[in-house]
Coordinates of N, CA and C in Angstrom, one line a residue:
M1 N -0.2 37.4 -27.6 CA -0.2 38.5 -26.7 C -1.3 39.6 -27.1
Y2 N -1.3 39.9 -28.4 CA -2.2 40.9 -28.9 C -3.7 40.5 -28.7
I3 N -3.9 39.2 -28.9 CA -5.3 38.6 -28.7 C -5.7 38.8 -27.2
L4 N -4.8 38.4 -26.3 CA -5.1 38.5 -24.9 C -5.3 39.9 -24.5
E5 N -4.5 40.8 -25.0 CA -4.7 42.3 -24.7 C -6.1 42.8 -25.2
A6 N -6.5 42.2 -26.3 CA -7.8 42.7 -27.0 C -9.0 42.2 -26.3
I7 N -8.9 41.0 -25.7 CA -10.1 40.4 -25.1 C -10.9 41.3 -24.1
P8 N -10.2 41.9 -23.1 CA -10.9 42.8 -22.2 C -11.6 43.9 -22.9
T9 N -10.9 44.5 -23.9 CA -11.5 45.6 -24.6 C -12.7 45.2 -25.3
V10 N -12.7 44.1 -26.0 CA -13.9 43.6 -26.7 C -15.0 43.3 -25.8
L11 N -14.7 42.7 -24.7 CA -15.8 42.4 -23.7 C -16.4 43.6 -23.1
I12 N -15.6 44.6 -22.8 CA -16.1 45.9 -22.2 C -16.9 46.6 -23.3
G13 N -16.4 46.6 -24.5 CA -17.2 47.2 -25.6 C -18.6 46.6 -25.8
I14 N -18.7 45.3 -25.7 CA -20.0 44.6 -25.8 C -20.9 45.1 -24.6
A15 N -20.3 45.1 -23.4 CA -21.1 45.5 -22.2 C -21.5 46.9 -22.3
V16 N -20.7 47.8 -22.8 CA -21.0 49.2 -22.9 C -22.2 49.4 -23.9
F17 N -22.1 48.6 -25.0 CA -23.1 48.7 -26.0 C -24.5 48.4 -25.5
F18 N -24.6 47.5 -24.6 CA -25.9 47.1 -24.0 C -26.3 47.9 -22.8
Y19 N -25.3 48.4 -22.1 CA -25.6 49.1 -20.8 C -25.7 50.6 -20.9
L20 N -24.8 51.3 -21.7 CA -24.9 52.7 -21.8 C -26.0 53.1 -22.8
T21 N -26.7 54.2 -22.5 CA -27.8 54.6 -23.4 C -27.4 55.9 -24.2
D22 N -28.1 56.2 -25.2 CA -27.8 57.3 -26.1 C -28.2 58.7 -25.4
R23 N -29.2 58.6 -24.5 CA -29.7 59.9 -23.9 C -30.2 59.5 -22.5
P24 N -30.2 60.5 -21.6 CA -30.7 60.3 -20.2 C -32.1 59.7 -20.1
S25 N -32.9 60.1 -21.0 CA -34.3 59.6 -20.9 C -34.4 58.1 -21.0
E26 N -33.3 57.4 -21.5 CA -33.3 56.0 -21.7 C -32.6 55.3 -20.6
A27 N -32.0 56.0 -19.6 CA -31.2 55.4 -18.6 C -32.0 54.7 -17.6
R28 N -32.0 53.4 -17.5 CA -32.8 52.6 -16.6 C -32.4 52.7 -15.2
W29 N -31.1 53.1 -14.9 CA -30.6 53.2 -13.6 C -31.0 54.5 -12.9
L30 N -31.7 55.4 -13.6 CA -32.2 56.6 -13.0 C -33.7 56.5 -12.9
D31 N -34.2 57.1 -11.8 CA -35.7 57.1 -11.7 C -36.3 58.2 -12.6
A32 N -37.6 58.2 -12.8 CA -38.2 59.1 -13.7 C -37.9 60.6 -13.4
E33 N -37.9 61.0 -12.2 CA -37.7 62.4 -11.8 C -36.2 62.8 -12.1
E34 N -35.3 61.9 -11.9 CA -33.9 62.2 -12.3 C -33.7 62.3 -13.8
R35 N -34.4 61.4 -14.5 CA -34.3 61.5 -16.0 C -34.8 62.8 -16.5
G36 N -36.0 63.2 -16.0 CA -36.6 64.4 -16.4 C -35.8 65.6 -16.1
W37 N -35.2 65.7 -14.9 CA -34.4 66.8 -14.4 C -33.1 66.9 -15.3
L38 N -32.5 65.8 -15.6 CA -31.3 65.8 -16.4 C -31.6 66.2 -17.8
D39 N -32.7 65.7 -18.4 CA -33.0 66.1 -19.8 C -33.3 67.6 -19.9
S40 N -34.0 68.2 -18.9 CA -34.3 69.6 -19.0 C -33.1 70.4 -18.7
R41 N -32.2 69.9 -17.8 CA -30.9 70.6 -17.5 C -30.0 70.7 -18.8
M42 N -29.9 69.6 -19.5 CA -29.1 69.6 -20.7 C -29.7 70.4 -21.8
A43 N -31.0 70.4 -21.9 CA -31.6 71.2 -22.9 C -31.4 72.7 -22.6
H44 N -31.5 73.1 -21.3 CA -31.3 74.5 -20.9 C -29.8 74.9 -21.2
E45 N -28.9 74.1 -20.9 CA -27.5 74.4 -21.2 C -27.2 74.5 -22.7
R46 N -27.8 73.6 -23.4 CA -27.7 73.7 -24.9 C -28.2 75.0 -25.5
R47 N -29.3 75.4 -25.0 CA -29.9 76.7 -25.5 C -29.0 77.9 -25.1
L48 N -28.4 77.9 -23.9 CA -27.5 78.9 -23.5 C -26.3 79.0 -24.4
I49 N -25.7 77.8 -24.7 CA -24.5 77.8 -25.5 C -24.8 78.2 -26.9
E50 N -25.9 77.8 -27.5 CA -26.3 78.2 -28.8 C -26.6 79.7 -28.9
A51 N -27.2 80.3 -27.8 CA -27.5 81.7 -27.8 C -26.2 82.5 -27.8
Q52 N -25.1 82.0 -27.0 CA -23.9 82.8 -26.9 C -22.9 82.5 -28.0
H53 N -22.9 81.3 -28.5 CA -21.8 80.9 -29.4 C -22.3 80.4 -30.8
G54 N -23.6 80.2 -30.9 CA -24.1 79.6 -32.2 C -24.0 78.1 -32.2
S55 N -24.4 77.5 -33.3 CA -24.4 76.0 -33.3 C -24.0 75.5 -34.7
G56 N -23.5 76.4 -35.6 CA -23.1 75.9 -36.9 C -21.9 75.1 -36.9
V57 N -21.9 74.1 -37.9 CA -20.7 73.2 -38.0 C -19.5 73.9 -38.5
L58 N -19.7 74.9 -39.4 CA -18.5 75.6 -40.0 C -17.8 76.4 -38.9
R59 N -18.5 77.0 -38.0 CA -17.8 77.8 -37.0 C -17.0 77.0 -36.0
A60 N -17.3 75.7 -35.9 CA -16.5 74.8 -35.1 C -15.1 74.6 -35.6
F61 N -15.0 74.7 -37.0 CA -13.7 74.5 -37.6 C -12.9 75.8 -37.5
L62 N -13.6 77.0 -37.5 CA -12.9 78.3 -37.6 C -12.8 78.9 -36.2
D63 N -13.4 78.4 -35.2 CA -13.4 79.0 -33.9 C -12.0 79.1 -33.3
P64 N -11.5 80.2 -32.9 CA -10.1 80.3 -32.4 C -9.8 79.4 -31.2
K65 N -10.9 79.2 -30.4 CA -10.7 78.3 -29.2 C -10.5 76.8 -29.7
V66 N -11.2 76.4 -30.7 CA -11.0 75.1 -31.3 C -9.6 74.9 -31.8
M67 N -9.0 75.9 -32.4 CA -7.7 75.9 -32.9 C -6.7 75.8 -31.8
M68 N -6.9 76.6 -30.7 CA -6.0 76.6 -29.5 C -6.1 75.2 -28.8
L69 N -7.3 74.6 -28.7 CA -7.4 73.3 -28.2 C -6.7 72.3 -29.0
S70 N -6.7 72.4 -30.3 CA -6.0 71.5 -31.2 C -4.5 71.6 -31.0
L71 N -4.0 72.8 -30.9 CA -2.6 73.0 -30.7 C -2.1 72.5 -29.4
N72 N -3.0 72.7 -28.4 CA -2.7 72.2 -27.0 C -2.6 70.7 -27.1
Y73 N -3.6 70.1 -27.8 CA -3.6 68.6 -27.9 C -2.5 68.0 -28.7
I74 N -2.0 68.8 -29.7 CA -0.9 68.3 -30.5 C 0.3 68.2 -29.5
G75 N 0.5 69.3 -28.7 CA 1.6 69.3 -27.8 C 1.6 68.1 -26.8
I76 N 0.4 67.9 -26.3 CA 0.2 66.8 -25.3 C 0.5 65.4 -25.9
V77 N -0.1 65.2 -27.1 CA 0.0 63.9 -27.8 C 1.5 63.7 -28.2
T78 N 2.1 64.7 -28.8 CA 3.5 64.6 -29.2 C 4.4 64.2 -28.1
A79 N 4.2 64.9 -26.9 CA 5.1 64.6 -25.8 C 4.8 63.2 -25.2
S80 N 3.5 62.9 -25.0 CA 3.1 61.6 -24.4 C 3.5 60.4 -25.2
L81 N 3.2 60.4 -26.5 CA 3.5 59.3 -27.3 C 5.0 59.2 -27.6
G82 N 5.6 60.4 -27.8 CA 7.1 60.3 -28.0 C 7.8 59.7 -26.8
M83 N 7.3 59.9 -25.6 CA 7.9 59.3 -24.4 C 7.5 57.8 -24.3
L84 N 6.2 57.6 -24.3 CA 5.7 56.2 -24.0 C 6.1 55.2 -25.1
L85 N 6.2 55.6 -26.3 CA 6.6 54.6 -27.3 C 8.1 54.2 -27.2
F86 N 8.9 55.1 -26.6 CA 10.3 54.8 -26.4 C 10.6 54.3 -25.0
L87 N 9.5 54.2 -24.2 CA 9.7 53.9 -22.8 C 10.4 52.5 -22.5
P88 N 10.1 51.5 -23.3 CA 10.8 50.2 -23.0 C 12.3 50.3 -23.3
Q89 N 12.7 51.1 -24.3 CA 14.1 51.3 -24.6 C 14.8 52.1 -23.5
I90 N 14.1 53.1 -23.0 CA 14.7 53.9 -21.9 C 14.9 53.1 -20.7
I91 N 13.9 52.3 -20.3 CA 14.0 51.4 -19.2 C 15.1 50.4 -19.4
K92 N 15.3 49.9 -20.6 CA 16.3 48.9 -20.9 C 17.7 49.4 -20.5
E93 N 17.9 50.7 -20.6 CA 19.2 51.3 -20.3 C 19.5 51.2 -18.9
L94 N 18.6 50.8 -18.0 CA 18.8 50.6 -16.6 C 19.6 49.3 -16.3
G95 N 19.7 48.5 -17.4 CA 20.4 47.2 -17.2 C 19.5 46.1 -16.7
V96 N 18.2 46.1 -17.0 CA 17.3 45.1 -16.5 C 17.0 44.1 -17.7
S97 N 16.4 43.0 -17.3 CA 16.1 42.0 -18.3 C 14.8 42.4 -19.1
N98 N 14.6 41.7 -20.2 CA 13.4 42.0 -21.0 C 12.1 41.9 -20.2
M99 N 12.1 40.8 -19.4 CA 10.9 40.6 -18.5 C 10.7 41.7 -17.5
Q100 N 11.8 42.1 -17.0 CA 11.7 43.2 -16.0 C 11.3 44.5 -16.7
V101 N 11.7 44.7 -17.9 CA 11.3 45.9 -18.7 C 9.8 45.9 -18.8
G102 N 9.2 44.8 -19.0 CA 7.7 44.7 -19.1 C 7.0 45.0 -17.8
W103 N 7.6 44.5 -16.7 CA 7.0 44.8 -15.4 C 7.1 46.3 -15.0
L104 N 8.3 46.8 -15.3 CA 8.6 48.2 -14.9 C 7.8 49.2 -15.8
T105 N 7.5 48.8 -17.0 CA 6.7 49.7 -17.9 C 5.3 49.9 -17.4
M106 N 4.8 48.9 -16.6 CA 3.5 49.1 -16.0 C 3.4 50.2 -15.1
I107 N 4.4 50.6 -14.4 CA 4.4 51.6 -13.3 C 3.8 52.9 -13.8
P108 N 4.4 53.5 -14.9 CA 3.9 54.8 -15.3 C 2.4 54.7 -15.8
Y109 N 2.0 53.6 -16.4 CA 0.6 53.5 -16.9 C -0.3 53.4 -15.7
I110 N 0.0 52.6 -14.7 CA -0.8 52.5 -13.5 C -1.0 53.8 -12.8
C111 N 0.1 54.5 -12.6 CA 0.0 55.8 -12.0 C -0.8 56.8 -12.9
G112 N -0.6 56.7 -14.2 CA -1.4 57.5 -15.1 C -2.9 57.3 -15.1
A113 N -3.2 56.0 -14.9 CA -4.7 55.7 -14.9 C -5.3 56.2 -13.6
I114 N -4.6 56.1 -12.5 CA -5.1 56.7 -11.2 C -5.2 58.2 -11.4
S115 N -4.2 58.9 -12.0 CA -4.2 60.3 -12.2 C -5.4 60.7 -13.1
M116 N -5.7 60.0 -14.1 CA -6.8 60.3 -15.0 C -8.1 60.4 -14.3
V117 N -8.3 59.4 -13.4 CA -9.6 59.4 -12.6 C -9.6 60.5 -11.6
F118 N -8.5 60.7 -10.9 CA -8.4 61.7 -9.8 C -8.5 63.1 -10.4
C119 N -7.8 63.4 -11.4 CA -7.8 64.8 -12.0 C -9.1 65.1 -12.6
G120 N -9.8 64.1 -13.2 CA -11.1 64.3 -13.7 C -12.1 64.6 -12.6
W121 N -12.0 63.8 -11.5 CA -12.9 64.0 -10.4 C -12.6 65.4 -9.7
L122 N -11.4 65.8 -9.6 CA -11.0 67.0 -8.9 C -11.5 68.2 -9.8
S123 N -11.3 68.1 -11.1 CA -11.8 69.2 -12.0 C -13.3 69.3 -11.9
D124 N -14.0 68.2 -11.8 CA -15.5 68.3 -11.7 C -15.9 69.0 -10.4
R125 N -15.2 68.6 -9.3 CA -15.5 69.1 -8.0 C -15.3 70.6 -7.9
T126 N -14.2 71.1 -8.5 CA -13.8 72.5 -8.4 C -14.5 73.3 -9.6
G127 N -14.9 72.6 -10.6 CA -15.5 73.3 -11.8 C -14.5 74.1 -12.6
E128 N -13.2 73.8 -12.4 CA -12.2 74.5 -13.1 C -11.5 73.6 -14.1
R129 N -11.4 74.0 -15.3 CA -10.8 73.2 -16.4 C -9.5 73.8 -16.8
R130 N -9.4 75.1 -17.0 CA -8.1 75.7 -17.6 C -7.0 75.4 -16.6
W131 N -7.2 75.8 -15.3 CA -6.1 75.6 -14.4 C -5.7 74.1 -14.2
S132 N -6.7 73.3 -14.2 CA -6.4 71.8 -14.1 C -5.6 71.4 -15.3
L133 N -5.9 71.8 -16.5 CA -5.2 71.5 -17.7 C -3.7 72.0 -17.6
F134 N -3.6 73.3 -17.2 CA -2.3 73.9 -17.1 C -1.4 73.2 -16.1
T135 N -2.0 72.8 -14.9 CA -1.2 72.2 -13.9 C -0.7 70.8 -14.4
T136 N -1.6 70.0 -15.0 CA -1.1 68.7 -15.5 C -0.1 68.8 -16.6
C137 N -0.2 69.8 -17.4 CA 0.8 70.0 -18.5 C 2.2 70.4 -17.8
V138 N 2.1 71.2 -16.8 CA 3.4 71.6 -16.1 C 4.0 70.3 -15.4
I139 N 3.1 69.5 -14.8 CA 3.6 68.3 -14.2 C 4.3 67.4 -15.2
S140 N 3.7 67.3 -16.4 CA 4.3 66.5 -17.5 C 5.7 67.1 -17.9
T141 N 5.8 68.4 -18.0 CA 7.0 69.1 -18.3 C 8.1 68.8 -17.3
V142 N 7.8 68.9 -16.0 CA 8.7 68.6 -14.9 C 9.2 67.2 -15.0
G143 N 8.3 66.3 -15.2 CA 8.6 64.9 -15.2 C 9.6 64.6 -16.4
L144 N 9.4 65.1 -17.5 CA 10.2 64.9 -18.7 C 11.6 65.5 -18.4
V145 N 11.7 66.6 -17.8 CA 13.0 67.2 -17.5 C 13.8 66.4 -16.5
I146 N 13.1 65.9 -15.5 CA 13.7 65.0 -14.5 C 14.2 63.7 -15.2
A147 N 13.4 63.1 -16.1 CA 13.8 61.9 -16.8 C 15.0 62.2 -17.6
G148 N 15.1 63.4 -18.3 CA 16.2 63.7 -19.1 C 17.5 63.9 -18.4
L149 N 17.3 64.6 -17.2 CA 18.5 64.9 -16.4 C 19.1 63.6 -15.8
T150 N 18.2 62.6 -15.5 CA 18.7 61.4 -14.8 C 18.7 60.2 -15.7
I151 N 18.7 60.3 -17.0 CA 18.6 59.2 -17.9 C 19.7 58.2 -17.6
G152 N 19.3 56.9 -17.7 CA 20.2 55.8 -17.3 C 20.3 55.5 -15.9
T153 N 19.5 56.2 -15.0 CA 19.4 55.8 -13.6 C 17.9 55.5 -13.3
W154 N 17.7 55.0 -12.1 CA 16.3 54.7 -11.7 C 15.5 56.0 -11.5
W155 N 16.1 57.1 -11.3 CA 15.4 58.3 -11.1 C 14.7 58.7 -12.5
S156 N 15.2 58.2 -13.6 CA 14.6 58.5 -14.8 C 13.2 57.9 -14.9
L157 N 13.1 56.7 -14.3 CA 11.8 56.0 -14.2 C 10.8 56.8 -13.4
A158 N 11.3 57.4 -12.3 CA 10.4 58.3 -11.5 C 10.0 59.5 -12.3
G159 N 10.9 60.1 -13.1 CA 10.5 61.2 -13.9 C 9.5 60.9 -15.0
I160 N 9.7 59.7 -15.6 CA 8.7 59.3 -16.6 C 7.3 59.0 -16.0
T161 N 7.4 58.5 -14.8 CA 6.1 58.2 -14.0 C 5.4 59.6 -13.7
I162 N 6.1 60.6 -13.3 CA 5.6 61.9 -13.1 C 5.0 62.5 -14.3
A163 N 5.7 62.3 -15.4 CA 5.2 62.8 -16.7 C 4.0 62.1 -17.1
A164 N 3.9 60.8 -16.9 CA 2.7 60.0 -17.3 C 1.5 60.5 -16.4
I165 N 1.8 60.8 -15.2 CA 0.7 61.3 -14.3 C 0.1 62.6 -14.9
G166 N 1.0 63.4 -15.4 CA 0.5 64.7 -16.0 C -0.2 64.4 -17.3
F167 N 0.3 63.6 -18.1 CA -0.3 63.4 -19.4 C -1.7 62.8 -19.3
Y168 N -1.9 61.8 -18.5 CA -3.2 61.2 -18.3 C -4.1 62.1 -17.5
G169 N -3.5 62.9 -16.6 CA -4.3 63.8 -15.9 C -5.0 64.9 -16.7
T170 N -4.4 65.2 -17.9 CA -5.0 66.2 -18.8 C -6.3 65.8 -19.4
K171 N -6.5 64.5 -19.5 CA -7.6 64.0 -20.3 C -9.0 64.5 -19.9
G172 N -9.3 64.4 -18.6 CA -10.6 64.8 -18.1 C -10.8 66.3 -18.3
P173 N -10.0 67.2 -17.8 CA -10.2 68.6 -18.0 C -10.2 69.0 -19.4
F174 N -9.3 68.4 -20.3 CA -9.2 68.9 -21.7 C -10.5 68.5 -22.4
W175 N -11.0 67.3 -22.3 CA -12.1 66.9 -23.1 C -13.4 67.4 -22.6
S176 N -13.4 68.1 -21.4 CA -14.6 68.8 -20.9 C -14.7 70.1 -21.5
M177 N -13.7 70.7 -22.1 CA -13.7 72.1 -22.5 C -14.4 72.3 -23.9
P178 N -14.3 71.4 -24.9 CA -15.0 71.7 -26.1 C -16.5 71.9 -25.9
T179 N -17.2 71.1 -25.1 CA -18.6 71.2 -24.9 C -19.0 72.4 -24.0
M180 N -18.0 73.2 -23.5 CA -18.4 74.4 -22.8 C -18.8 75.5 -23.7
F181 N -18.4 75.4 -25.0 CA -18.8 76.4 -26.0 C -19.3 75.9 -27.3
L182 N -19.4 74.5 -27.4 CA -19.9 73.9 -28.6 C -21.0 72.9 -28.2
T183 N -22.0 72.8 -29.0 CA -23.1 71.9 -28.8 C -23.7 71.3 -30.1
G184 N -24.4 70.2 -30.0 CA -25.0 69.6 -31.2 C -24.0 69.2 -32.2
S185 N -24.3 69.5 -33.5 CA -23.4 69.1 -34.6 C -22.1 69.8 -34.5
A186 N -22.1 71.1 -34.0 CA -20.9 71.8 -33.9 C -19.9 71.2 -32.9
A187 N -20.5 70.6 -31.8 CA -19.6 69.9 -30.9 C -19.0 68.6 -31.5
A188 N -19.8 67.9 -32.3 CA -19.3 66.7 -32.9 C -18.2 67.0 -33.9
A189 N -18.4 68.1 -34.7 CA -17.4 68.5 -35.7 C -16.2 69.0 -35.0
G190 N -16.4 69.8 -34.0 CA -15.2 70.4 -33.3 C -14.4 69.4 -32.6
I191 N -15.0 68.5 -31.9 CA -14.3 67.4 -31.2 C -13.5 66.5 -32.2
A192 N -14.1 66.2 -33.3 CA -13.5 65.4 -34.3 C -12.3 66.2 -34.9
W193 N -12.4 67.4 -35.1 CA -11.4 68.3 -35.7 C -10.2 68.4 -34.7
I194 N -10.5 68.6 -33.4 CA -9.4 68.6 -32.4 C -8.7 67.3 -32.3
N195 N -9.5 66.2 -32.3 CA -8.8 64.9 -32.2 C -8.0 64.6 -33.4
S196 N -8.5 65.0 -34.6 CA -7.7 64.7 -35.9 C -6.4 65.4 -35.9
L197 N -6.5 66.7 -35.6 CA -5.2 67.5 -35.6 C -4.3 67.1 -34.5
G198 N -4.9 66.9 -33.3 CA -4.0 66.5 -32.2 C -3.3 65.2 -32.4
N199 N -3.9 64.2 -33.0 CA -3.3 62.9 -33.2 C -2.1 63.0 -34.2
L200 N -1.9 64.1 -34.9 CA -0.7 64.3 -35.6 C 0.5 64.1 -34.7
G201 N 0.3 64.4 -33.5 CA 1.4 64.2 -32.5 C 1.9 62.8 -32.4
G202 N 1.1 61.8 -32.8 CA 1.5 60.5 -32.8 C 2.6 60.2 -33.9
F203 N 2.7 61.1 -34.9 CA 3.8 61.0 -35.8 C 5.0 61.9 -35.4
F204 N 4.6 63.1 -34.9 CA 5.7 64.1 -34.5 C 6.5 63.6 -33.3
G205 N 5.8 63.0 -32.3 CA 6.5 62.6 -31.1 C 7.6 61.6 -31.3
P206 N 7.3 60.4 -31.8 CA 8.4 59.5 -32.0 C 9.5 60.0 -32.9
T207 N 9.1 60.7 -34.0 CA 10.1 61.2 -34.9 C 11.0 62.2 -34.2
L208 N 10.4 63.0 -33.4 CA 11.2 64.0 -32.7 C 12.2 63.4 -31.7
V209 N 11.8 62.3 -31.0 CA 12.7 61.6 -30.1 C 13.8 60.9 -30.9
G210 N 13.5 60.3 -32.0 CA 14.5 59.6 -32.8 C 15.5 60.5 -33.3
W211 N 15.0 61.7 -33.8 CA 15.9 62.7 -34.4 C 16.8 63.3 -33.3
A212 N 16.2 63.6 -32.2 CA 17.1 64.2 -31.1 C 18.1 63.2 -30.5
K213 N 17.7 61.9 -30.5 CA 18.6 60.9 -30.0 C 19.8 60.7 -30.9
D214 N 19.5 60.7 -32.2 CA 20.5 60.6 -33.2 C 21.5 61.8 -33.2
L215 N 20.9 62.9 -32.9 CA 21.7 64.2 -32.9 C 22.6 64.3 -31.6
S216 N 22.0 63.9 -30.5 CA 22.7 64.0 -29.2 C 23.3 62.7 -28.7
G217 N 22.9 61.6 -29.3 CA 23.5 60.3 -28.8 C 22.9 59.8 -27.6
S218 N 21.8 60.4 -27.1 CA 21.1 60.0 -25.9 C 19.6 60.3 -25.9
F219 N 18.8 59.5 -25.2 CA 17.4 59.8 -25.1 C 17.1 61.1 -24.4
A220 N 18.1 61.6 -23.6 CA 17.9 62.8 -22.9 C 17.5 64.0 -23.8
G221 N 18.2 64.1 -24.9 CA 17.8 65.2 -25.8 C 16.4 65.1 -26.3
G222 N 15.9 63.9 -26.6 CA 14.6 63.7 -27.0 C 13.6 64.0 -25.9
L223 N 13.9 63.7 -24.7 CA 13.0 64.0 -23.6 C 12.9 65.5 -23.3
Y224 N 14.0 66.2 -23.5 CA 14.0 67.6 -23.4 C 13.1 68.3 -24.5
A225 N 13.2 67.7 -25.7 CA 12.4 68.3 -26.8 C 10.9 68.0 -26.5
L226 N 10.6 66.8 -26.0 CA 9.2 66.6 -25.6 C 8.8 67.5 -24.5
G227 N 9.7 67.8 -23.6 CA 9.3 68.7 -22.5 C 8.9 70.1 -23.0
L228 N 9.6 70.5 -24.1 CA 9.2 71.8 -24.7 C 7.8 71.7 -25.2
C229 N 7.4 70.6 -25.8 CA 6.1 70.4 -26.3 C 5.0 70.5 -25.2
A230 N 5.3 69.8 -24.1 CA 4.4 69.9 -23.0 C 4.3 71.3 -22.4
L231 N 5.5 72.0 -22.4 CA 5.5 73.3 -21.9 C 4.7 74.3 -22.8
A232 N 4.8 74.1 -24.1 CA 4.0 74.8 -25.0 C 2.5 74.6 -24.8
S233 N 2.1 73.4 -24.5 CA 0.7 73.1 -24.2 C 0.3 73.8 -22.9
A234 N 1.2 73.9 -21.9 CA 0.9 74.6 -20.7 C 0.7 76.1 -20.9
V235 N 1.5 76.7 -21.7 CA 1.4 78.1 -22.1 C 0.1 78.4 -22.8
I236 N -0.3 77.5 -23.7 CA -1.5 77.7 -24.5 C -2.7 77.6 -23.5
S237 N -2.7 76.7 -22.6 CA -3.8 76.5 -21.7 C -3.9 77.7 -20.8
L238 N -2.8 78.3 -20.4 CA -2.8 79.4 -19.5 C -3.3 80.7 -20.1
F239 N -2.9 81.0 -21.3 CA -3.2 82.3 -21.9 C -4.3 82.3 -22.9
W240 N -4.6 81.2 -23.5 CA -5.6 81.2 -24.6 C -6.7 80.2 -24.5
L241 N -6.9 79.6 -23.3 CA -8.0 78.7 -23.1 C -8.9 79.0 -22.0
H242 N -9.0 80.3 -21.8 CA -10.0 80.8 -20.8 C -11.4 80.8 -21.4
I243 N -12.2 79.8 -21.0 CA -13.5 79.6 -21.5 C -14.5 79.7 -20.4
P244 N -15.2 80.9 -20.3 CA -16.1 81.1 -19.2 C -17.2 80.1 -19.3
Q245 N -17.7 79.7 -18.1 CA -18.8 78.7 -18.0 C -20.1 79.3 -18.5
T246 N -20.8 78.6 -19.3 CA -22.1 79.1 -19.9 C -23.1 79.3 -18.7
V247 N -23.1 78.3 -17.8 CA -24.0 78.3 -16.7 C -23.2 78.9 -15.5
A248 N -23.8 79.9 -14.9 CA -23.1 80.5 -13.7 C -23.0 79.6 -12.6
A249 N -22.0 79.8 -11.7 CA -21.8 78.9 -10.6 C -23.0 78.9 -9.6
G250 N -23.6 80.1 -9.4 CA -24.7 80.2 -8.5 C -25.9 79.4 -9.1
E251 N -26.1 79.6 -10.4 CA -27.3 78.9 -11.0 C -27.1 77.4 -10.9
E252 N -25.8 76.9 -11.1 CA -25.5 75.5 -11.1 C -25.8 74.9 -9.7
A253 N -25.3 75.7 -8.7 CA -25.5 75.3 -7.3 C -27.0 75.2 -6.9
A254 N -27.8 76.2 -7.4 CA -29.2 76.2 -7.1 C -29.9 75.0 -7.8
A255 N -29.5 74.7 -9.0 CA -30.1 73.5 -9.7 C -29.8 72.2 -9.0
L256 N -28.5 72.1 -8.5 CA -28.1 70.9 -7.9 C -28.9 70.8 -6.5
A257 N -29.1 71.9 -5.9 CA -29.8 71.9 -4.6 C -31.3 71.4 -4.8
D258 N -31.9 71.9 -5.9 CA -33.2 71.4 -6.2 C -33.3 69.9 -6.4

């Protein structure tokens, strides 16, 4: 099973290695004018970010926004992995067979994948990151509460699906935010730092659910605890992740029109 699951990933990885390029100037699917415009646009934005925020690696670790993004990501990862790793056991409580558990487990992931693409597209269209992130975190919180309130019924699967829609919907807006104020080596260091700290949620989430289940005797307690983590991420995004765009909206529109 693990080999079969890995085959598509390996094949896509090989295709990406040969198809994707390191920089726009090497993109064969763009014509020369498009490559030149994109290169100059990226260089212009990089200079603006460096002028406003600097480009040192050390500041990427100490920047308050990087720390807030890390805390936000810890909340998201804690809640998402805490729920998804216990998802088969939660579905099993519906009284279905092991095979049916496998099929039903697909539903939240399918909806989450659709949400990830749609929310990323919508965030790009509106140019809004913070409110997109806040909204998807709130959706996750609502889904976890619904799942906790209806644990043991089919409505809990609906709640889990709503939560997954929120979790995967955060990815596009969230990972667009670091490069709004970081560039070059600072961006590489900052993104790595956010990812490293955030992935601690992979330990905290399942541990929190297991502890809450043992304490309350039900997965509902664990889902409520995860809901608090998602809510904390929503609060952080609302109050502490206001990152003004380096390029003004009018300037962006003019550049796109050209």
